[in-house]
CSV table of C-alpha atoms and ligand atoms in Angstrom, one decimal:
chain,number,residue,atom,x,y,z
S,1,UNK,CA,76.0,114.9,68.7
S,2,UNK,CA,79.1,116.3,68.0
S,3,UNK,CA,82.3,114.6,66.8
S,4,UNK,CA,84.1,115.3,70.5
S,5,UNK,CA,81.4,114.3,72.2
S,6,UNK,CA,80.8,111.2,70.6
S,7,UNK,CA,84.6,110.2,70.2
S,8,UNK,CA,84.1,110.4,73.6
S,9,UNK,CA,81.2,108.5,74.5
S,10,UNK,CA,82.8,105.7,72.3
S,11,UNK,CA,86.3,105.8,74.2
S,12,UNK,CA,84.5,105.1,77.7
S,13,UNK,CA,81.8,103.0,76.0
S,14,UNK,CA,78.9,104.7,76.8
S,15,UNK,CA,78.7,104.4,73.2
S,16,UNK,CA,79.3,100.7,72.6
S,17,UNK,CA,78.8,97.6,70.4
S,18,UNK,CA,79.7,97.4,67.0
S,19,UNK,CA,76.6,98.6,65.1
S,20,UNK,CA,75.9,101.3,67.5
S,21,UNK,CA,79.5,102.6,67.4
S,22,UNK,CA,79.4,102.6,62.9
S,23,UNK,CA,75.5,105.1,63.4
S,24,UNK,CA,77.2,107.1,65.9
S,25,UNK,CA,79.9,107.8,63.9
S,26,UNK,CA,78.2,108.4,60.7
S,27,UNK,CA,76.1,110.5,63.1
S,28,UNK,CA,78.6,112.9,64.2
S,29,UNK,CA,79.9,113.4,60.6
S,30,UNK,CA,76.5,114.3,59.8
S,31,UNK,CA,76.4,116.8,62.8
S,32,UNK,CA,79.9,118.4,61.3
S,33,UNK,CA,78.2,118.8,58.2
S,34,UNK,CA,75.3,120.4,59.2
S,35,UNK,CA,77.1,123.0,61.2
S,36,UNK,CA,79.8,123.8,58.9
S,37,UNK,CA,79.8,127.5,58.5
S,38,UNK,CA,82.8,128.1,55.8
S,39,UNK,CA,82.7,128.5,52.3
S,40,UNK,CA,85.7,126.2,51.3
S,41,UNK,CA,85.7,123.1,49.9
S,42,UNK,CA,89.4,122.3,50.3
S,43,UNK,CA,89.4,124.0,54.2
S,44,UNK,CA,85.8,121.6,54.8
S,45,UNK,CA,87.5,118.2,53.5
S,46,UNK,CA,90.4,119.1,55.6
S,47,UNK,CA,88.7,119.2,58.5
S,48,UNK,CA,86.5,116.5,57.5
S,49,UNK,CA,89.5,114.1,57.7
S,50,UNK,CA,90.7,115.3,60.4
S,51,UNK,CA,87.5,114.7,62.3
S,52,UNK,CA,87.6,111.5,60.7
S,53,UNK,CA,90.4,110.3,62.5
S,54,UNK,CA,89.7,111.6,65.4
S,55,UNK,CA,86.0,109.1,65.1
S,56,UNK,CA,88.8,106.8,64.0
S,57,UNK,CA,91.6,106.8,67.1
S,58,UNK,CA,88.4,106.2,69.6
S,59,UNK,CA,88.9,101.9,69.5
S,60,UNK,CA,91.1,99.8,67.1
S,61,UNK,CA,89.1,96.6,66.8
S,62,UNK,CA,85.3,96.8,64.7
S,63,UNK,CA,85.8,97.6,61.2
S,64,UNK,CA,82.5,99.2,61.6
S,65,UNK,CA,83.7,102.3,62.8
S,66,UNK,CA,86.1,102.6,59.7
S,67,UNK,CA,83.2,101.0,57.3
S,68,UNK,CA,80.9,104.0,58.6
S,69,UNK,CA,83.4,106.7,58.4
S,70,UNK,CA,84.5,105.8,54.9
S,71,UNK,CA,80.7,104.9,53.4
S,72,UNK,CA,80.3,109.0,54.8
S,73,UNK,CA,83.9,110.7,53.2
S,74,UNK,CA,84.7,108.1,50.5
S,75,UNK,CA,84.9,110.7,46.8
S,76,UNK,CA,84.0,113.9,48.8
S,77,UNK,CA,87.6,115.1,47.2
S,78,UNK,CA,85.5,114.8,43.5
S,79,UNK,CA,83.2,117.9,44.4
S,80,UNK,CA,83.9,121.9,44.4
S,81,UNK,CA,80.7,123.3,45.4
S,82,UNK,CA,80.7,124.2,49.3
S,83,UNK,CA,76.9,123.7,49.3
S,84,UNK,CA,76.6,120.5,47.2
S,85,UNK,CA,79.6,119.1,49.7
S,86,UNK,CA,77.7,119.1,52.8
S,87,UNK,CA,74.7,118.0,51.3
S,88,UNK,CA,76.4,114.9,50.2
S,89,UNK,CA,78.4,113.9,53.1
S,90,UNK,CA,74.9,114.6,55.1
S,91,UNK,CA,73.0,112.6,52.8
S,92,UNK,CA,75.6,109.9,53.0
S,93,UNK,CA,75.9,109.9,56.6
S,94,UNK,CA,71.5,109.4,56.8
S,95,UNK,CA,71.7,106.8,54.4
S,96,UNK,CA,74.3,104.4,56.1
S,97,UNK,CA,72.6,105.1,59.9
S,98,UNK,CA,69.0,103.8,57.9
S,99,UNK,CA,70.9,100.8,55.9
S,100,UNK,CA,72.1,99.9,59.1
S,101,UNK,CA,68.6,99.7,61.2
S,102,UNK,CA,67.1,98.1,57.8
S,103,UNK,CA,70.2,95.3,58.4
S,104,UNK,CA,69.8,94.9,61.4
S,105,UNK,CA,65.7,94.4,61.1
S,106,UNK,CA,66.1,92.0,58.2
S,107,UNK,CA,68.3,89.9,60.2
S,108,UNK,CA,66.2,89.3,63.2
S,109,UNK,CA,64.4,88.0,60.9
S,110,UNK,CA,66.5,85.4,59.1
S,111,UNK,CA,67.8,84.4,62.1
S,112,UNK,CA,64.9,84.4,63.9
S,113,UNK,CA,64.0,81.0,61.4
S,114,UNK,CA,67.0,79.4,62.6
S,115,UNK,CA,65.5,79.2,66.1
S,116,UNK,CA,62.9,76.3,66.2
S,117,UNK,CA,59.9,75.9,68.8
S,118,UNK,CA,61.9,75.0,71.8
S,119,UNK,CA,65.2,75.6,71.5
S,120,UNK,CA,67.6,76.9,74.4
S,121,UNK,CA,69.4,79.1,73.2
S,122,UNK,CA,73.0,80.7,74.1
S,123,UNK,CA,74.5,84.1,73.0
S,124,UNK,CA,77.3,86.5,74.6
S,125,UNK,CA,78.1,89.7,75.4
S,126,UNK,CA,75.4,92.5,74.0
S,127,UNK,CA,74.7,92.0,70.4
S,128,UNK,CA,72.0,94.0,69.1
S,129,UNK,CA,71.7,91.8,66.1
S,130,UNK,CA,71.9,88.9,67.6
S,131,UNK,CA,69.3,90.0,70.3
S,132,UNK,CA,67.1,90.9,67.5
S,133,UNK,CA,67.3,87.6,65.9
S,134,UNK,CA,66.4,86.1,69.0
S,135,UNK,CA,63.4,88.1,70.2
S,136,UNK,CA,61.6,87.9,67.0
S,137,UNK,CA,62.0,84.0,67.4
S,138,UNK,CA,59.9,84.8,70.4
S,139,UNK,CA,57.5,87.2,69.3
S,140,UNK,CA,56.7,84.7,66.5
S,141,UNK,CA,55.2,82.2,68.9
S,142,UNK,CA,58.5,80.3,69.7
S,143,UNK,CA,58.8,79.1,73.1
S,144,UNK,CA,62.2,79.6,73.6
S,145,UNK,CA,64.7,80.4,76.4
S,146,UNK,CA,68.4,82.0,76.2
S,147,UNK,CA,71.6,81.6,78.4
S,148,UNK,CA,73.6,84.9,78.1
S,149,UNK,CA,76.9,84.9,79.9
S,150,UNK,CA,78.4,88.0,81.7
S,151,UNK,CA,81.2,89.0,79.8
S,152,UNK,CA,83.3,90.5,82.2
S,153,UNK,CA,85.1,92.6,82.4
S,154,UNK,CA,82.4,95.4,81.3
S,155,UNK,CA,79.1,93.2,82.2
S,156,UNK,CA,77.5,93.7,79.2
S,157,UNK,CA,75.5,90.2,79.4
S,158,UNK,CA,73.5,92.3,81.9
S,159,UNK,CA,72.1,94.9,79.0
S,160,UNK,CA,71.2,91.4,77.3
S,161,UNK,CA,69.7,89.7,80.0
S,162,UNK,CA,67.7,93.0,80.8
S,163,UNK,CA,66.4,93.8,77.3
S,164,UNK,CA,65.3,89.8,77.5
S,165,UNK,CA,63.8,89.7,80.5
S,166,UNK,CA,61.6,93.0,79.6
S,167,UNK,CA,60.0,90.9,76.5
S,168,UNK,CA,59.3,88.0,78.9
S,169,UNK,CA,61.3,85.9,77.0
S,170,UNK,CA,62.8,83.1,79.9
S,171,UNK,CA,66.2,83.8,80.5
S,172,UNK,CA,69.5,82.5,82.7
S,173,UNK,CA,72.6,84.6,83.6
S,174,UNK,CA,75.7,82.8,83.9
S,175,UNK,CA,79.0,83.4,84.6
S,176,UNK,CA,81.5,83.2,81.1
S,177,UNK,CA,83.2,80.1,82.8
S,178,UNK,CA,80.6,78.1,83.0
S,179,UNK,CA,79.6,78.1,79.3
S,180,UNK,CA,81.1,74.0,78.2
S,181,UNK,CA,79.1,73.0,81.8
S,182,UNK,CA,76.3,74.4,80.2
S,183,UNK,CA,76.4,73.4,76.4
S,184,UNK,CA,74.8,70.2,76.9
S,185,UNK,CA,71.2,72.5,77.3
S,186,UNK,CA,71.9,74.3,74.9
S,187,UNK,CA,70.7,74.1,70.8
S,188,UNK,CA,71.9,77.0,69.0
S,189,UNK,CA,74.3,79.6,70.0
S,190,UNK,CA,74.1,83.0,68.3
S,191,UNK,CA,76.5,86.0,68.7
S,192,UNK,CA,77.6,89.2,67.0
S,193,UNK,CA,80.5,90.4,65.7
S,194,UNK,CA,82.8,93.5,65.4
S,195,UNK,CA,84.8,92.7,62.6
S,196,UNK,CA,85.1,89.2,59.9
S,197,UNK,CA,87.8,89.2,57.7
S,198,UNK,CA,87.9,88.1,54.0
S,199,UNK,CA,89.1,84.1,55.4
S,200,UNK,CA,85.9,83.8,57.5
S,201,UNK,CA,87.6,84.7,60.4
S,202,UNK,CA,85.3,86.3,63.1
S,203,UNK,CA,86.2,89.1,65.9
S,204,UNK,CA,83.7,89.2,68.7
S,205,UNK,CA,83.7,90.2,72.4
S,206,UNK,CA,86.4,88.4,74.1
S,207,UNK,CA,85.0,84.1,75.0
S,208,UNK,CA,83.6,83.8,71.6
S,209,UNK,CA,86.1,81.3,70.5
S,210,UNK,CA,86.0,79.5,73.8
S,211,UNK,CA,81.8,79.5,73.4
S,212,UNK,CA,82.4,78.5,69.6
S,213,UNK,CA,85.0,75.7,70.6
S,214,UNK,CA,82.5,73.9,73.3
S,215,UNK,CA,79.7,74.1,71.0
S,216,UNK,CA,81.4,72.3,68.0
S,217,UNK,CA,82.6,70.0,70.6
S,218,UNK,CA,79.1,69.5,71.4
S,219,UNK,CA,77.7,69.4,67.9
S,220,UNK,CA,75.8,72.5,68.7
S,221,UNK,CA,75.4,75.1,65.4
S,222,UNK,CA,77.1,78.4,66.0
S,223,UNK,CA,75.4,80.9,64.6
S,224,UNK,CA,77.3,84.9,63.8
S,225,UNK,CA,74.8,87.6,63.3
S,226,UNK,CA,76.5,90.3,61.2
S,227,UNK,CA,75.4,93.2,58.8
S,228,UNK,CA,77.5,93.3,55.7
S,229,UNK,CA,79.5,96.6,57.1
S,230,UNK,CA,81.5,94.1,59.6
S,231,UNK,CA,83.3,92.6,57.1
S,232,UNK,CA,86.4,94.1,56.5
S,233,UNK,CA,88.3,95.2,53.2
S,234,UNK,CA,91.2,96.4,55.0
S,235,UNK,CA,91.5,92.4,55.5
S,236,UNK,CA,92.2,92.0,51.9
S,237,UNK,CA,95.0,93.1,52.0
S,238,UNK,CA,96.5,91.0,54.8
S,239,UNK,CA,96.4,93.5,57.5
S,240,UNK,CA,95.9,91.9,60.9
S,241,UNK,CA,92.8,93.0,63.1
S,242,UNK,CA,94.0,94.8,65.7
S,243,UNK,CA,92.8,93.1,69.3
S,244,UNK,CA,92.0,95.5,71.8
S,245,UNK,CA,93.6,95.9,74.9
S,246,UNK,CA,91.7,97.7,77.5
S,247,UNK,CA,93.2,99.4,80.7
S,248,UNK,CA,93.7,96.8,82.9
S,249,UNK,CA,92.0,98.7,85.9
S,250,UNK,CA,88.7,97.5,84.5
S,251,UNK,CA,89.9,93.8,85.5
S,252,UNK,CA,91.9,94.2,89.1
S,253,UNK,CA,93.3,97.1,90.8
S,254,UNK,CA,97.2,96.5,90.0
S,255,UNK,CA,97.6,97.5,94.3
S,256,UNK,CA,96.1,94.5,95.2
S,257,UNK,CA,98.1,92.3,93.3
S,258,UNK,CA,101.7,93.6,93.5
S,259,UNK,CA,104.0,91.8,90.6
S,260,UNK,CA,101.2,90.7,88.5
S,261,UNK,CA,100.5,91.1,84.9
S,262,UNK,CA,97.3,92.0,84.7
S,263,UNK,CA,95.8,91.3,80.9
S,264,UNK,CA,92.6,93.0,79.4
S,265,UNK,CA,92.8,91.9,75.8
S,266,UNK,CA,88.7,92.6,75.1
S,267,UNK,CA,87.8,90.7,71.9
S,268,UNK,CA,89.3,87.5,70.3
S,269,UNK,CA,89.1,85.8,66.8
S,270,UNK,CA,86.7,82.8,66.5
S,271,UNK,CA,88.2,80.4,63.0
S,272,UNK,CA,85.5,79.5,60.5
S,273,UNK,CA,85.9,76.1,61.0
S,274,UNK,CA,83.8,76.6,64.6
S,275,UNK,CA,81.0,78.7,62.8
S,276,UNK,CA,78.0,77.2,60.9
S,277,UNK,CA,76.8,80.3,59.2
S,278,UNK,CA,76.8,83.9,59.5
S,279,UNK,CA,73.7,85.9,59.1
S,280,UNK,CA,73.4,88.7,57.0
S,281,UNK,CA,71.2,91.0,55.6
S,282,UNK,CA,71.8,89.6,52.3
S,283,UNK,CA,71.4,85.9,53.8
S,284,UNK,CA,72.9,83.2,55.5
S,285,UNK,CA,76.1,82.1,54.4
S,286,UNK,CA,79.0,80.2,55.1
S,287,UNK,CA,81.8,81.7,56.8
S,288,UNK,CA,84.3,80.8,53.6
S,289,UNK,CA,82.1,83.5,51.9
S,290,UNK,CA,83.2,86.7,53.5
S,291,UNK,CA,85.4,87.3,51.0
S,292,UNK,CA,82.8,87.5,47.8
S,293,UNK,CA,80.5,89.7,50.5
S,294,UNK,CA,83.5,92.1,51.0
S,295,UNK,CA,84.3,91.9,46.9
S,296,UNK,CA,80.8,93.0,46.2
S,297,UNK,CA,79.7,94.9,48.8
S,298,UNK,CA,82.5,97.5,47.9
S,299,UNK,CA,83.6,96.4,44.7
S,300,UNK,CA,87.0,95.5,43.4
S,301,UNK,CA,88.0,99.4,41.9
S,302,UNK,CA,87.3,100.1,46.1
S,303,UNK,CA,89.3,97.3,47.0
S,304,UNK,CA,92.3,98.0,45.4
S,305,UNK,CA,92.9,101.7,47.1
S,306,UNK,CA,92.6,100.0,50.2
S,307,UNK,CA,95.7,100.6,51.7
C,1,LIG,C1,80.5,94.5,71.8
C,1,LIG,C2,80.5,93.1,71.1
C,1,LIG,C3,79.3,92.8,70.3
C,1,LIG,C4,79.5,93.2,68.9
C,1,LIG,C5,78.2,93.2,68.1
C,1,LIG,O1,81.7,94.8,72.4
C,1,LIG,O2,81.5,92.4,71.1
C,1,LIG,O3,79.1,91.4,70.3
C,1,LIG,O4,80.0,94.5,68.8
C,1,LIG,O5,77.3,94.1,68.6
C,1,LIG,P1,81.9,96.2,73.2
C,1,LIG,P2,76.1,94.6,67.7
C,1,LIG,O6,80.8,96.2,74.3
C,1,LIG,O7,83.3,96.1,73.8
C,1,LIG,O8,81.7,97.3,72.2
C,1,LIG,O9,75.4,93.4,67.2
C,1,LIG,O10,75.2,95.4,68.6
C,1,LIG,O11,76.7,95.4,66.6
């Protein structure tokens, strides 16, 4: 798919959730590549950025999209052959989109051994890592069953009740209020995550913290399932995640409510102190380690051109 086309998809969420958003992007560079007809190295990085960027402006909030985009363009300025240039980025861009499935395989299954025989458990929102941890629990043997809220404004607890529900694992909508009424059923939560910062800190769709605050209220482990390109090394060097503010249309219509402020903020930040363990591809670990994932995952000679 094409960069326009995708930076498209991505803006009104046809293209959504975290992981999908980091392959499509690295996708669409690899579709620039492929189709580049020039013969200039300087005129193809160029436009490489710029295309980039435009990946990039699409949403502000899952270090994901910038993870993928920089794994695809990072040292393509250190190479003058036309040829060898687009073979690279392409290569690149394949090799993140398959480290990527391979994550997100190998942590249904370490998740999937946090869920005992039994268990009820709760997740939010559409997380296909999550989702995966959880349905390979099930196809294991594990006789399990799953509250997924709604997560309005966008619904997306009905993809994950759907996808459930077609495995014949047992499964309860309920509304994103009703979550603490709820939590005394419930033995393990499990969520995704679009961004966790270098202090432990994760982003996730918006009710995360409120989910994570009930459970540790209720002595219920809260589980994060997140490949290793979520955490962030623009984090490292203190910038702030930016939260997403959606247009508020997708709440209310402003005509029916004349003088109100409607809000739309779509993700929110969920302390370490409220998380038992985030599961990686590279194993479970505690939320206080993000930062020595981050340092060797991209190194610290990486690190320190973050700007
Ligand atoms: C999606 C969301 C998901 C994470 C993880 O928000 O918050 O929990 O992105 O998803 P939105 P995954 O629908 O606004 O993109 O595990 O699939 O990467």
């Amino acid at each position: 798919m094409s960069i326009g086309e995708t930076a498209e998809k991505i803006k009104s969420m046809e293209i959504r959730g975290a992981g999908t958003i980091a392959r499509a992007a690295a996708g669409a560079l690899k579709h620039f590549a492929e189709n580049y007809t020039g013969s200039d190295t300087d005129a193809f990085e160029k436009e490489l950025t710029e295309k980039a960027d435009v990946l990039l402006a699409t949403r502000p909030t899952a270090i994901t999209l910038w993870n993928s985009v920089q794994a695809v363009i990072r040292d393509v300025d250190k190479i003058d052959d036309i040829n060898t240039l687009k073979e690279t980025v392409t290569a690149k861009a394949a090799k993140f989109i398959e480290d990527s499935h391979k994550a997100v395989e190998i942590i249904g299954r370490i998740g999937a051994k946090r869920i005992e025989d039994g268990d009820v458990v709760l997740t939010t929102c559409n997380s296909k890592v999550a989702l995966a941890s959880i349905i390979h629990a099930f196809k294991e043997g594990k006789n399990i069953e799953v509250y997924a809220t709604e997560s309005r404004p966008w619904f997306q607890g009905h993809i994950t009740v759907r996808a459930l529900a077609k495995e014949k694992i047992p499964v309860n909508l309920i509304v994103d209020s009703s979550v603490r009424y709820y939590m005394k059923n419930i033995d393990k939560v499990l969520v995704g995550a679009d961004t966790v910062t270098s202090n432990g800190v994760v982003i996730n769709k918006i009710g995360t913290s409120q989910i994570a605050l009930c459970a540790h209220e209720a002595r219920v482990p809260f589980f994060v399932c997140a490949e290793t390109y979520k955490f962030s090394p623009r984090s490292i060097t203190g910038e702030l995640v930016k939260i997403e503010e959606r247009d508020l249309n997708e709440v209310a219509n402003p005509d029916d409510f004349p003088g109100v402020n409607i809000r739309n903020p779509v993700f929110d930040a969920t302390p370490p102190e409220y998380i038992d363990g985030i599961i990686t591809e590279v194993g479970l670990i505690p939320p206080y380690a993000a930062y020595e994932i981050i340092a060797h995952k991209f190194g610290f000679e990486t690190l320190m051109e973050v700007d």
